[in-house]
XYZ file of C-alpha atoms in Angstrom:
131
model
C -0.173 46.497 -138.203
C 1.571 45.643 -134.942
C 0.130 43.055 -132.543
C -0.693 44.092 -128.974
C 0.437 40.742 -127.591
C 3.792 40.479 -125.793
C 4.564 36.840 -126.502
C 3.178 33.890 -128.427
C 4.059 30.197 -127.841
C 2.842 26.755 -128.826
C 2.356 23.833 -126.429
C 1.559 20.211 -127.239
C 0.281 17.106 -125.438
C -0.999 13.862 -127.010
C -2.962 15.035 -130.083
C -3.759 18.523 -128.696
C -2.030 21.711 -129.843
C -2.414 24.996 -127.937
C -1.340 28.488 -128.972
C -1.086 31.000 -126.117
C -0.976 34.791 -126.562
C 0.122 36.894 -123.574
C -0.465 40.582 -122.901
C -0.361 42.800 -119.807
C -3.675 42.744 -117.977
C -5.738 41.693 -114.993
C -5.407 37.913 -115.269
C -8.264 36.845 -117.539
C -7.878 33.584 -119.449
C -9.919 33.055 -122.634
C -9.881 29.642 -124.334
C -11.396 29.328 -127.833
C -13.407 32.544 -127.258
C -14.924 31.106 -124.053
C -14.189 31.977 -120.447
C -11.731 29.712 -118.644
C -14.367 28.467 -116.161
C -16.890 27.676 -118.910
C -14.470 25.702 -121.099
C -12.923 23.549 -118.345
C -15.416 22.289 -115.787
C -13.115 19.861 -113.945
C -11.184 21.445 -111.064
C -8.150 19.241 -111.837
C -7.876 20.719 -115.344
C -8.164 24.254 -113.966
C -5.458 23.576 -111.381
C -3.215 22.072 -114.060
C -3.482 25.192 -116.244
C -2.906 27.628 -113.361
C 0.137 25.712 -112.043
C 2.851 27.589 -114.022
C 1.294 30.959 -113.166
C 1.187 30.115 -109.442
C 4.763 28.808 -109.357
C 6.161 31.986 -110.934
C 3.884 34.397 -109.020
C 2.218 35.804 -112.151
C -1.349 34.841 -111.287
C -3.028 38.203 -112.035
C -0.432 39.883 -114.242
C -1.320 38.733 -117.766
C -4.381 38.376 -119.967
C -4.011 35.108 -121.867
C -5.837 34.236 -125.079
C -5.577 30.566 -126.039
C -6.525 28.695 -129.205
C -6.545 24.937 -128.683
C -7.545 22.114 -131.016
C -7.329 18.335 -131.181
C -7.421 15.650 -128.513
C -9.685 15.564 -125.486
C -10.051 17.972 -122.588
C -7.263 16.357 -120.548
C -4.790 16.561 -123.435
C -5.860 20.133 -124.166
C -5.264 21.137 -120.532
C -1.762 19.642 -120.705
C -1.040 21.463 -123.973
C -2.206 24.778 -122.502
C -0.026 24.253 -119.418
C 2.976 23.555 -121.658
C 2.342 26.692 -123.755
C 1.947 28.934 -120.681
C 5.087 27.533 -119.054
C 7.152 28.033 -122.242
C 5.941 31.620 -122.552
C 6.739 32.485 -118.933
C 10.220 30.954 -119.294
C 10.929 33.022 -122.421
C 9.736 36.251 -120.788
C 11.914 35.972 -117.689
C 15.024 33.824 -117.161
C 14.338 33.606 -113.401
C 11.097 31.742 -114.156
C 12.918 29.151 -116.249
C 14.664 27.507 -113.272
C 11.459 27.214 -111.266
C 9.463 25.816 -114.185
C 12.231 23.417 -115.238
C 12.502 22.037 -111.706
C 8.742 21.396 -111.650
C 8.991 19.622 -115.032
C 6.639 21.982 -116.851
C 8.931 22.824 -119.775
C 9.245 19.216 -120.930
C 6.698 18.127 -123.524
C 4.808 15.006 -122.442
C 5.282 13.024 -125.660
C 3.167 9.980 -124.765
C 0.655 9.174 -127.469
C -1.942 6.499 -128.078
C -0.383 3.230 -129.193
C -1.454 2.152 -132.667
C -3.744 -0.806 -133.238
C -1.935 -3.739 -134.815
C -3.390 -5.499 -137.860
C -5.185 -8.765 -137.129
C -5.590 -7.930 -133.426
C -8.563 -6.457 -131.527
C -6.555 -3.544 -130.027
C -3.111 -2.108 -129.366
C -2.311 -4.385 -126.415
C -5.192 -6.846 -126.421
C -4.564 -10.151 -128.174
C -6.885 -12.997 -129.086
C -7.163 -15.771 -126.479
C -4.482 -18.443 -126.789
C -5.751 -21.941 -127.544
C -3.338 -24.885 -127.362
C -5.777 -27.230 -129.110
């Protein structure tokens, strides 16, 4: 059985992993079987996700189905943006230059720093006492 989706890519950010499926359509975005506006309530997250579509001029051209797991909402928004940008770059080579210049094709690899043994946190140390 052949899939109706044109392209499939994976995007990552912090602990979040997003899989984006593109097909020709009217511009609907579905995230984990919920509408885009219901899943992300913050306008900054919405803007972040729409950024690659706006830069390439594909705002209403594709229906996008996204499965995302792990991390928080901010990390998930970054992972979705990365997946959408990668997919648009693979579909059309002209998009690649625009997206690369905006820094959307580079994975943001920053992660939470691990807690060290015998300390209260990753950076926090116990108070120094000379005597």
